[in-house]
mmCIF file of C-alpha atoms and ligand atoms in Angstrom:
data_model
loop_
_atom_site.group_PDB
_atom_site.id
_atom_site.type_symbol
_atom_site.label_atom_id
_atom_site.label_comp_id
_atom_site.label_asym_id
_atom_site.label_seq_id
_atom_site.Cartn_x
_atom_site.Cartn_y
_atom_site.Cartn_z
ATOM 1 C CA MET A 1 30.437 -2.750 28.236
ATOM 2 C CA SER A 2 30.429 -4.143 24.737
ATOM 3 C CA TYR A 3 26.973 -5.275 23.579
ATOM 4 C CA PRO A 4 25.377 -7.649 22.796
ATOM 5 C CA LEU A 5 26.385 -9.359 25.968
ATOM 6 C CA LEU A 6 25.560 -12.715 27.542
ATOM 7 C CA ARG A 7 25.695 -12.448 31.337
ATOM 8 C CA VAL A 8 26.004 -15.790 33.122
ATOM 9 C CA HIS A 9 25.437 -16.109 36.875
ATOM 10 C CA LEU A 10 27.965 -18.672 38.073
ATOM 11 C CA ASP A 11 26.537 -18.737 41.610
ATOM 12 C CA VAL A 12 23.156 -19.830 40.231
ATOM 13 C CA LEU A 13 24.745 -22.543 38.071
ATOM 14 C CA ARG A 14 26.675 -23.761 41.132
ATOM 15 C CA SER A 15 23.610 -23.855 43.330
ATOM 16 C CA ASN A 16 21.597 -25.654 40.615
ATOM 17 C CA MET A 17 24.257 -28.316 40.142
ATOM 18 C CA ASN A 18 24.707 -28.811 43.880
ATOM 19 C CA THR A 19 20.974 -29.359 44.225
ATOM 20 C CA ILE A 20 20.919 -31.805 41.297
ATOM 21 C CA VAL A 21 23.861 -33.806 42.671
ATOM 22 C CA LYS A 22 22.241 -34.021 46.099
ATOM 23 C CA LYS A 23 18.855 -35.190 44.770
ATOM 24 C CA ALA A 24 20.415 -37.589 42.252
ATOM 25 C CA SER A 25 22.781 -39.198 44.730
ATOM 26 C CA ALA A 26 19.865 -39.836 47.085
ATOM 27 C CA CYS A 27 18.480 -41.951 44.212
ATOM 28 C CA GLY A 28 21.758 -43.773 43.619
ATOM 29 C CA LEU A 29 22.767 -41.722 40.585
ATOM 30 C CA SER A 30 26.106 -40.031 39.967
ATOM 31 C CA VAL A 31 26.058 -36.920 37.770
ATOM 32 C CA TRP A 32 28.282 -35.884 34.889
ATOM 33 C CA GLY A 33 28.284 -32.110 34.368
ATOM 34 C CA VAL A 34 27.860 -31.328 30.676
ATOM 35 C CA THR A 35 29.739 -28.212 29.543
ATOM 36 C CA LYS A 36 28.790 -27.992 25.859
ATOM 37 C CA GLY A 37 25.715 -25.774 26.299
ATOM 38 C CA LEU A 38 27.778 -22.620 26.787
ATOM 39 C CA SER A 39 30.667 -23.784 24.547
ATOM 40 C CA ALA A 40 32.580 -25.052 27.559
ATOM 41 C CA PRO A 41 33.941 -21.871 29.146
ATOM 42 C CA PHE A 42 36.669 -22.370 31.746
ATOM 43 C CA GLU A 43 34.628 -20.422 34.319
ATOM 44 C CA VAL A 44 31.716 -22.873 34.111
ATOM 45 C CA ALA A 45 33.977 -25.940 34.073
ATOM 46 C CA SER A 46 35.687 -24.755 37.274
ATOM 47 C CA VAL A 47 32.351 -24.177 38.949
ATOM 48 C CA LEU A 48 31.235 -27.704 38.014
ATOM 49 C CA GLU A 49 34.537 -29.109 39.212
ATOM 50 C CA GLY A 50 33.764 -27.649 42.616
ATOM 51 C CA THR A 51 30.392 -29.425 42.851
ATOM 52 C CA GLY A 52 29.856 -33.120 43.509
ATOM 53 C CA VAL A 53 29.788 -34.179 39.851
ATOM 54 C CA SER A 54 31.861 -37.294 39.281
ATOM 55 C CA ALA A 55 33.098 -36.145 35.851
ATOM 56 C CA LEU A 56 32.734 -33.382 33.290
ATOM 57 C CA ALA A 57 31.396 -34.163 29.843
ATOM 58 C CA ASP A 58 31.480 -32.423 26.484
ATOM 59 C CA SER A 59 30.616 -33.263 22.893
ATOM 60 C CA ARG A 60 33.762 -31.703 21.411
ATOM 61 C CA VAL A 61 37.253 -33.006 21.941
ATOM 62 C CA LYS A 62 38.508 -29.474 21.208
ATOM 63 C CA ASN A 63 36.656 -28.214 24.281
ATOM 64 C CA ILE A 64 38.052 -31.034 26.420
ATOM 65 C CA ARG A 65 41.574 -30.315 25.242
ATOM 66 C CA ARG A 66 41.268 -26.567 25.945
ATOM 67 C CA LEU A 67 39.856 -27.122 29.428
ATOM 68 C CA LYS A 68 42.448 -29.741 30.355
ATOM 69 C CA GLU A 69 45.226 -27.463 29.148
ATOM 70 C CA ALA A 70 43.700 -24.652 31.210
ATOM 71 C CA GLY A 71 44.020 -26.819 34.337
ATOM 72 C CA ILE A 72 40.705 -28.642 34.813
ATOM 73 C CA LYS A 73 41.567 -31.846 36.696
ATOM 74 C CA LYS A 74 38.279 -33.789 36.824
ATOM 75 C CA PRO A 75 37.956 -36.751 34.446
ATOM 76 C CA PHE A 76 36.402 -35.785 31.126
ATOM 77 C CA VAL A 77 33.937 -37.821 29.085
ATOM 78 C CA LEU A 78 33.536 -37.251 25.353
ATOM 79 C CA ILE A 79 29.768 -37.600 24.799
ATOM 80 C CA ARG A 80 29.640 -37.395 21.027
ATOM 81 C CA VAL A 81 30.820 -40.580 19.346
ATOM 82 C CA PRO A 82 34.273 -39.743 17.962
ATOM 83 C CA MET A 83 35.269 -39.141 14.358
ATOM 84 C CA LEU A 84 37.879 -41.578 13.030
ATOM 85 C CA SER A 85 39.932 -38.500 12.147
ATOM 86 C CA GLU A 86 40.138 -37.284 15.770
ATOM 87 C CA LEU A 87 41.011 -40.504 17.592
ATOM 88 C CA GLU A 88 44.560 -39.330 18.390
ATOM 89 C CA ASP A 89 43.162 -36.348 20.297
ATOM 90 C CA VAL A 90 40.422 -38.443 21.887
ATOM 91 C CA LEU A 91 42.991 -40.830 23.336
ATOM 92 C CA GLU A 92 45.204 -37.964 24.420
ATOM 93 C CA TYR A 93 42.596 -35.788 26.145
ATOM 94 C CA ALA A 94 39.428 -37.752 26.990
ATOM 95 C CA ASP A 95 39.425 -40.116 29.963
ATOM 96 C CA VAL A 96 36.297 -41.804 28.665
ATOM 97 C CA THR A 97 34.506 -41.687 25.317
ATOM 98 C CA VAL A 98 31.155 -42.915 24.105
ATOM 99 C CA VAL A 99 31.243 -45.294 21.120
ATOM 100 C CA SER A 100 28.634 -46.693 18.744
ATOM 101 C CA ASP A 101 30.591 -48.104 15.804
ATOM 102 C CA VAL A 102 32.644 -51.284 15.549
ATOM 103 C CA CYS A 103 35.172 -49.833 13.063
ATOM 104 C CA THR A 104 35.787 -46.830 15.313
ATOM 105 C CA MET A 105 36.210 -49.128 18.317
ATOM 106 C CA ARG A 106 38.768 -51.240 16.432
ATOM 107 C CA ALA A 107 40.687 -48.148 15.309
ATOM 108 C CA LEU A 108 40.688 -46.742 18.823
ATOM 109 C CA SER A 109 41.814 -50.059 20.269
ATOM 110 C CA ASP A 110 44.681 -50.251 17.725
ATOM 111 C CA LEU A 111 45.716 -46.740 18.682
ATOM 112 C CA CYS A 112 45.661 -47.675 22.395
ATOM 113 C CA GLU A 113 48.104 -50.486 21.588
ATOM 114 C CA LYS A 114 50.301 -48.230 19.467
ATOM 115 C CA ARG A 115 50.506 -45.515 22.141
ATOM 116 C CA ARG A 116 50.432 -47.969 25.086
ATOM 117 C CA LYS A 117 47.679 -45.790 26.587
ATOM 118 C CA GLY A 118 44.289 -46.825 27.934
ATOM 119 C CA ILE A 119 40.863 -45.242 27.575
ATOM 120 C CA GLY A 120 37.461 -45.989 29.097
ATOM 121 C CA VAL A 121 34.497 -46.414 26.794
ATOM 122 C CA ILE A 122 30.761 -46.191 27.196
ATOM 123 C CA VAL A 123 28.916 -48.288 24.622
ATOM 124 C CA MET A 124 25.828 -46.400 23.473
ATOM 125 C CA THR A 125 22.555 -48.109 22.674
ATOM 126 C CA ASP A 126 19.572 -46.637 20.844
ATOM 127 C CA MET A 127 16.254 -47.053 22.651
ATOM 128 C CA GLY A 128 14.196 -45.262 20.039
ATOM 129 C CA ASP A 129 15.393 -41.655 19.765
ATOM 130 C CA LEU A 130 17.279 -42.738 16.615
ATOM 131 C CA ARG A 131 20.479 -40.832 17.228
ATOM 132 C CA GLU A 132 23.636 -42.752 18.183
ATOM 133 C CA GLY A 133 23.788 -46.291 19.482
ATOM 134 C CA PHE A 134 23.691 -50.011 18.766
ATOM 135 C CA TRP A 135 20.319 -51.733 18.598
ATOM 136 C CA PRO A 136 19.360 -53.562 21.784
ATOM 137 C CA ASP A 137 19.569 -56.968 20.053
ATOM 138 C CA GLU A 138 23.203 -56.353 19.041
ATOM 139 C CA ALA A 139 24.513 -56.549 22.628
ATOM 140 C CA ALA A 140 26.058 -60.020 22.408
ATOM 141 C CA ALA A 141 27.560 -59.424 18.949
ATOM 142 C CA VAL A 142 29.110 -56.099 20.006
ATOM 143 C CA ALA A 143 30.527 -57.655 23.161
ATOM 144 C CA ALA A 144 32.017 -60.482 21.070
ATOM 145 C CA GLU A 145 33.773 -57.873 18.899
ATOM 146 C CA ILE A 146 35.049 -56.029 21.961
ATOM 147 C CA LYS A 147 36.460 -59.289 23.342
ATOM 148 C CA LYS A 148 38.919 -59.279 20.439
ATOM 149 C CA LEU A 149 40.205 -55.770 21.240
ATOM 150 C CA SER A 150 43.101 -54.479 23.329
ATOM 151 C CA PRO A 151 42.803 -54.702 27.138
ATOM 152 C CA LEU A 152 43.695 -50.986 27.095
ATOM 153 C CA PHE A 153 40.279 -50.412 25.510
ATOM 154 C CA ARG A 154 38.216 -50.778 28.690
ATOM 155 C CA VAL A 155 34.435 -50.882 28.678
ATOM 156 C CA LYS A 156 33.383 -48.769 31.638
ATOM 157 C CA GLY A 157 29.744 -49.170 30.893
ATOM 158 C CA VAL A 158 26.783 -48.491 28.677
ATOM 159 C CA GLY A 159 24.805 -45.364 27.903
ATOM 160 C CA VAL A 160 21.536 -44.328 26.339
ATOM 161 C CA ASN A 161 20.201 -41.030 25.123
ATOM 162 C CA PHE A 162 16.647 -39.698 24.816
ATOM 163 C CA GLY A 163 14.883 -36.568 23.713
ATOM 164 C CA CYS A 164 17.619 -35.190 21.465
ATOM 165 C CA ALA A 165 17.093 -36.143 17.828
ATOM 166 C CA CYS A 166 13.425 -37.132 17.795
ATOM 167 C CA GLY A 167 12.153 -36.018 21.187
ATOM 168 C CA VAL A 168 11.543 -39.609 22.356
ATOM 169 C CA LEU A 169 11.037 -39.752 26.132
ATOM 170 C CA PRO A 170 12.419 -42.541 28.332
ATOM 171 C CA SER A 171 10.060 -44.916 30.105
ATOM 172 C CA ARG A 172 10.576 -47.575 32.760
ATOM 173 C CA GLU A 173 10.106 -50.122 29.994
ATOM 174 C CA SER A 174 12.871 -48.654 27.788
ATOM 175 C CA MET A 175 15.126 -48.281 30.855
ATOM 176 C CA ASP A 176 14.644 -51.977 31.649
ATOM 177 C CA ARG A 177 15.554 -52.842 28.048
ATOM 178 C CA PHE A 178 18.644 -50.623 28.397
ATOM 179 C CA VAL A 179 19.726 -52.514 31.521
ATOM 180 C CA ARG A 180 19.205 -55.840 29.739
ATOM 181 C CA PHE A 181 21.440 -54.571 26.905
ATOM 182 C CA GLY A 182 24.244 -53.816 29.369
ATOM 183 C CA GLU A 183 23.836 -57.041 31.327
ATOM 184 C CA GLU A 184 23.927 -59.113 28.141
ATOM 185 C CA MET A 185 27.208 -57.438 27.208
ATOM 186 C CA GLU A 186 28.536 -58.073 30.706
ATOM 187 C CA SER A 187 27.744 -61.757 30.521
ATOM 188 C CA VAL A 188 29.662 -62.120 27.234
ATOM 189 C CA LEU A 189 32.613 -60.041 28.467
ATOM 190 C CA GLY A 190 32.649 -61.701 31.862
ATOM 191 C CA TYR A 191 32.886 -58.621 34.078
ATOM 192 C CA ARG A 192 30.582 -56.064 35.679
ATOM 193 C CA PHE A 193 30.352 -52.541 34.278
ATOM 194 C CA ASP A 194 30.804 -49.503 36.532
ATOM 195 C CA VAL A 195 28.430 -47.214 34.686
ATOM 196 C CA PHE A 196 24.869 -47.501 33.397
ATOM 197 C CA SER A 197 24.337 -43.952 32.149
ATOM 198 C CA GLY A 198 20.608 -43.437 31.762
ATOM 199 C CA GLY A 199 20.408 -40.177 29.797
ATOM 200 C CA GLY A 200 20.517 -36.393 29.974
ATOM 201 C CA THR A 201 18.067 -33.958 31.520
ATOM 202 C CA THR A 202 15.181 -35.342 29.441
ATOM 203 C CA ARG A 203 12.605 -36.575 31.970
ATOM 204 C CA SER A 204 15.323 -37.721 34.367
ATOM 205 C CA LEU A 205 15.284 -34.838 36.861
ATOM 206 C CA ILE A 206 11.506 -34.602 36.984
ATOM 207 C CA SER A 207 11.274 -38.382 37.514
ATOM 208 C CA LEU A 208 13.857 -38.864 40.259
ATOM 209 C CA ASP A 209 11.242 -39.999 42.756
ATOM 210 C CA SER A 210 8.968 -41.872 40.411
ATOM 211 C CA GLY A 211 10.759 -45.130 39.679
ATOM 212 C CA LEU A 212 11.890 -44.323 36.135
ATOM 213 C CA PHE A 213 15.324 -45.765 36.816
ATOM 214 C CA PRO A 214 15.905 -49.440 37.628
ATOM 215 C CA PRO A 215 18.517 -50.012 40.368
ATOM 216 C CA ARG A 216 21.357 -50.682 37.942
ATOM 217 C CA VAL A 217 21.084 -47.270 36.269
ATOM 218 C CA ASN A 218 23.565 -45.245 38.290
ATOM 219 C CA ASN A 219 24.445 -42.148 36.251
ATOM 220 C CA ILE A 220 22.879 -39.190 34.442
ATOM 221 C CA ARG A 221 24.558 -36.530 32.267
ATOM 222 C CA ILE A 222 23.177 -33.082 32.956
ATOM 223 C CA GLY A 223 23.414 -29.867 30.944
ATOM 224 C CA GLU A 224 20.022 -28.201 30.554
ATOM 225 C CA GLY A 225 19.079 -28.935 34.155
ATOM 226 C CA TYR A 226 21.724 -26.719 35.743
ATOM 227 C CA LEU A 227 21.969 -24.243 32.832
ATOM 228 C CA HIS A 228 18.244 -23.478 32.637
ATOM 229 C CA GLY A 229 16.495 -25.211 35.506
ATOM 230 C CA SER A 230 14.119 -26.682 32.939
ATOM 231 C CA ASP A 231 13.287 -29.814 30.965
ATOM 232 C CA MET A 232 12.263 -28.671 27.502
ATOM 233 C CA SER A 233 11.448 -32.201 26.372
ATOM 234 C CA SER A 234 8.520 -32.155 28.793
ATOM 235 C CA GLY A 235 7.993 -28.402 28.446
ATOM 236 C CA VAL A 236 8.443 -27.687 32.167
ATOM 237 C CA THR A 237 10.600 -25.687 34.514
ATOM 238 C CA ILE A 238 11.918 -27.693 37.448
ATOM 239 C CA PRO A 239 10.458 -26.149 40.591
ATOM 240 C CA TRP A 240 13.449 -27.017 42.817
ATOM 241 C CA LEU A 241 15.966 -25.373 40.449
ATOM 242 C CA ARG A 242 16.561 -21.743 39.501
ATOM 243 C CA GLN A 243 15.866 -20.412 36.012
ATOM 244 C CA ASP A 244 17.535 -16.992 36.400
ATOM 245 C CA THR A 245 20.880 -18.352 35.243
ATOM 246 C CA MET A 246 21.746 -15.991 32.390
ATOM 247 C CA GLU A 247 20.551 -13.003 30.343
ATOM 248 C CA LEU A 248 21.214 -11.503 26.954
ATOM 249 C CA GLU A 249 21.662 -7.719 27.027
ATOM 250 C CA ALA A 250 21.273 -5.785 23.773
ATOM 251 C CA GLU A 251 21.434 -2.066 22.997
ATOM 252 C CA LEU A 252 18.803 0.087 21.276
ATOM 253 C CA ILE A 253 20.118 1.816 18.153
ATOM 254 C CA GLU A 254 16.837 3.344 16.969
ATOM 255 C CA VAL A 255 13.575 4.205 18.736
ATOM 256 C CA ARG A 256 10.707 5.531 16.639
ATOM 257 C CA ILE A 257 6.935 5.416 16.159
ATOM 258 C CA LYS A 258 6.157 3.261 13.128
ATOM 259 C CA PRO A 259 3.104 1.572 11.631
ATOM 260 C CA THR A 260 2.610 -2.092 12.535
ATOM 261 C CA VAL A 261 1.954 -3.035 8.902
ATOM 262 C CA PRO A 262 4.695 -2.607 6.293
ATOM 263 C CA ILE A 263 4.205 -0.121 3.446
ATOM 264 C CA GLY A 264 4.221 -1.545 -0.092
ATOM 265 C CA GLU A 265 4.052 -4.990 -1.651
ATOM 266 C CA VAL A 266 5.433 -7.706 0.658
ATOM 267 C CA GLY A 267 7.652 -10.424 -0.815
ATOM 268 C CA PHE A 268 9.922 -12.729 1.157
ATOM 269 C CA ASP A 269 12.164 -11.550 3.976
ATOM 270 C CA ALA A 270 15.928 -12.169 4.052
ATOM 271 C CA PHE A 271 15.321 -15.727 5.294
ATOM 272 C CA GLY A 272 12.768 -16.787 2.698
ATOM 273 C CA ASN A 273 9.715 -16.314 4.918
ATOM 274 C CA ALA A 274 6.612 -14.385 3.905
ATOM 275 C CA PRO A 275 5.799 -12.454 7.062
ATOM 276 C CA VAL A 276 2.237 -11.526 8.062
ATOM 277 C CA PHE A 277 1.465 -8.490 10.190
ATOM 278 C CA GLU A 278 -1.586 -7.539 12.196
ATOM 279 C CA ASP A 279 -2.578 -3.871 11.912
ATOM 280 C CA ARG A 280 -2.399 -2.379 15.405
ATOM 281 C CA GLY A 281 -1.964 1.215 14.255
ATOM 282 C CA ASN A 282 1.166 3.229 14.934
ATOM 283 C CA ARG A 283 3.328 1.980 17.781
ATOM 284 C CA LYS A 284 6.637 2.764 19.410
ATOM 285 C CA ARG A 285 9.302 0.324 18.370
ATOM 286 C CA GLY A 286 13.009 -0.103 18.839
ATOM 287 C CA ILE A 287 15.859 -1.659 16.939
ATOM 288 C CA LEU A 288 18.335 -3.689 18.967
ATOM 289 C CA ALA A 289 21.878 -4.237 17.698
ATOM 290 C CA VAL A 290 21.642 -8.017 17.724
ATOM 291 C CA GLY A 291 20.395 -10.367 15.022
ATOM 292 C CA ARG A 292 20.149 -13.821 13.623
ATOM 293 C CA GLN A 293 23.922 -13.939 13.216
ATOM 294 C CA ASP A 294 24.123 -13.929 17.004
ATOM 295 C CA VAL A 295 21.076 -15.703 18.319
ATOM 296 C CA ILE A 296 17.984 -17.774 17.512
ATOM 297 C CA ILE A 297 15.618 -14.858 17.985
ATOM 298 C CA GLU A 298 12.574 -17.090 18.597
ATOM 299 C CA GLY A 299 14.305 -18.387 21.728
ATOM 300 C CA LEU A 300 14.357 -15.045 23.535
ATOM 301 C CA THR A 301 11.947 -14.128 26.308
ATOM 302 C CA PRO A 302 11.981 -10.387 27.160
ATOM 303 C CA LEU A 303 12.681 -9.664 30.825
ATOM 304 C CA ASP A 304 11.717 -5.988 30.732
ATOM 305 C CA GLU A 305 8.026 -5.213 31.193
ATOM 306 C CA GLY A 306 6.028 -4.475 28.044
ATOM 307 C CA VAL A 307 8.700 -5.531 25.531
ATOM 308 C CA SER A 308 7.873 -7.956 22.736
ATOM 309 C CA VAL A 309 9.990 -9.153 19.832
ATOM 310 C CA ILE A 310 8.493 -8.353 16.395
ATOM 311 C CA THR A 311 11.023 -9.888 14.028
ATOM 312 C CA ALA A 312 14.713 -9.869 13.235
ATOM 313 C CA SER A 313 17.156 -9.834 10.344
ATOM 314 C CA SER A 314 20.834 -10.806 10.391
ATOM 315 C CA ASP A 315 21.956 -7.843 12.512
ATOM 316 C CA HIS A 316 18.782 -6.117 13.695
ATOM 317 C CA CYS A 317 16.119 -7.206 16.140
ATOM 318 C CA LEU A 318 12.875 -5.205 16.104
ATOM 319 C CA VAL A 319 10.980 -4.864 19.368
ATOM 320 C CA ASP A 320 7.598 -3.375 20.227
ATOM 321 C CA ILE A 321 8.013 -1.080 23.230
ATOM 322 C CA GLU A 322 4.728 0.838 23.049
ATOM 323 C CA ASP A 323 3.389 -0.661 26.300
ATOM 324 C CA CYS A 324 6.573 -0.277 28.359
ATOM 325 C CA PRO A 325 6.371 1.709 31.593
ATOM 326 C CA VAL A 326 9.897 2.967 30.819
ATOM 327 C CA ASP A 327 10.456 5.617 28.127
ATOM 328 C CA TYR A 328 13.290 3.808 26.298
ATOM 329 C CA LYS A 329 15.785 5.826 24.269
ATOM 330 C CA VAL A 330 18.679 5.037 21.950
ATOM 331 C CA GLY A 331 21.543 3.670 24.042
ATOM 332 C CA ASP A 332 19.312 1.928 26.569
ATOM 333 C CA VAL A 333 19.822 -1.801 27.089
ATOM 334 C CA LEU A 334 17.049 -4.433 27.061
ATOM 335 C CA ARG A 335 17.363 -7.861 28.705
ATOM 336 C CA PHE A 336 16.190 -11.289 27.544
ATOM 337 C CA HIS A 337 16.269 -14.829 28.843
ATOM 338 C CA PRO A 338 17.604 -17.198 26.157
ATOM 339 C CA HIS A 339 16.223 -20.739 25.887
ATOM 340 C CA TYR A 340 18.608 -23.647 25.258
ATOM 341 C CA GLY A 341 18.978 -23.128 21.494
ATOM 342 C CA ALA A 342 19.327 -19.364 21.844
ATOM 343 C CA MET A 343 22.027 -19.932 24.477
ATOM 344 C CA LEU A 344 23.912 -22.273 22.111
ATOM 345 C CA SER A 345 23.882 -19.693 19.330
ATOM 346 C CA LEU A 346 24.882 -16.827 21.658
ATOM 347 C CA SER A 347 27.732 -18.815 23.130
ATOM 348 C CA THR A 348 29.182 -19.607 19.695
ATOM 349 C CA SER A 349 28.782 -16.105 18.211
ATOM 350 C CA PRO A 350 32.114 -14.248 18.261
ATOM 351 C CA TYR A 351 30.120 -10.983 18.261
ATOM 352 C CA VAL A 352 28.601 -11.613 21.677
ATOM 353 C CA THR A 353 30.552 -10.573 24.782
ATOM 354 C CA LYS A 354 30.423 -13.218 27.500
ATOM 355 C CA VAL A 355 30.485 -12.152 31.127
ATOM 356 C CA PHE A 356 30.710 -14.742 33.916
ATOM 357 C CA GLU A 357 30.016 -13.373 37.374
HETATM 358 C C1 PLP B 401 24.101 -32.900 25.306
HETATM 359 C C2 PLP B 401 24.119 -34.246 25.855
HETATM 360 C C3 PLP B 401 23.767 -34.458 27.190
HETATM 361 C C4 PLP B 401 23.253 -33.361 28.083
HETATM 362 O O1 PLP B 401 21.908 -33.102 27.754
HETATM 363 P P1 PLP B 401 21.022 -32.054 28.562
HETATM 364 O O2 PLP B 401 19.664 -32.259 27.994
HETATM 365 O O3 PLP B 401 21.567 -30.698 28.253
HETATM 366 O O4 PLP B 401 21.091 -32.377 29.988
HETATM 367 C C5 PLP B 401 23.855 -35.746 27.684
HETATM 368 N N1 PLP B 401 24.275 -36.760 26.918
HETATM 369 C C6 PLP B 401 24.637 -36.609 25.625
HETATM 370 C C7 PLP B 401 25.109 -37.778 24.848
HETATM 371 C C8 PLP B 401 24.561 -35.346 25.056
HETATM 372 O O5 PLP B 401 24.912 -35.185 23.769
#
């Protein structure tokens, strides 16, 4: 094995997504399976394709292109509003894209005409998280603009996002405003939308039974839920999902007794921080061959008893192993659960081996 290594349990991801789809559909919600969290590996996309999700979704058109070329057949939604410079690829590879800018919509519509090819769009609205989306009071004006565009540019529905940029949580009140936004657009355009996409994992899975969603909201887009079985925006694990979805494995390259307080004058570390240390005497510590180049160290939870992370530099992670029941030696491997951000960084690091099993 080549370490560091991210081990992903596909059977757990499958079972999580199956559970989510079942619970969501009982509440009238279809689910889009979001692949971006692990950088859209083919293995995960195929697992999702085999569940009841109605589409796959990713934030990068490059990921969508790679997965389609690798043989994924499910419709794909681009869930980051597209760059003007990538519209050719968006039209070629995405079945549906989110949009939040009139100029981009016009350019995409022109391209649809030029290529004689259609695309579905989800018009995003901002209900307070201040990332992408039109303001709620722009609904009629946006719809009027869309009326002028190509019939190949088809509005499939509207979408809203919470909990990403500013951590704003959805409420029944903001969901009702979201529905009004969509219905106002519908009345200008003169047809009914298929999709009212009410958000990602943020508060949606933990609120399935609590009336968060008005009847017209009929879709959620889920990444964190099946990847971690948690909802970080509310700081909870979801009791009906599994959290043992993946682990980071890293190898010890030094094990030695060292003082807990550094020797000499302390300036700033390699990342501009001035670290503080509590004197706990001499303790056994290890160096793992993994660092900030590979992972957001603060997002790692040790899975082996008695291990705690002290600090890390670009390529070294220091761990306290004094209280471990196991007598660790150089060459031994320690395991960690990565949180969402740590998973993102691991999945994009070319130095980390990925194993899907
Ligand atoms: C990432 C993303 C999602 C998925 O969010 P999770 O919290 O991982 O479920 C949904 N919608 C949009 C627009 C996203 O960017």
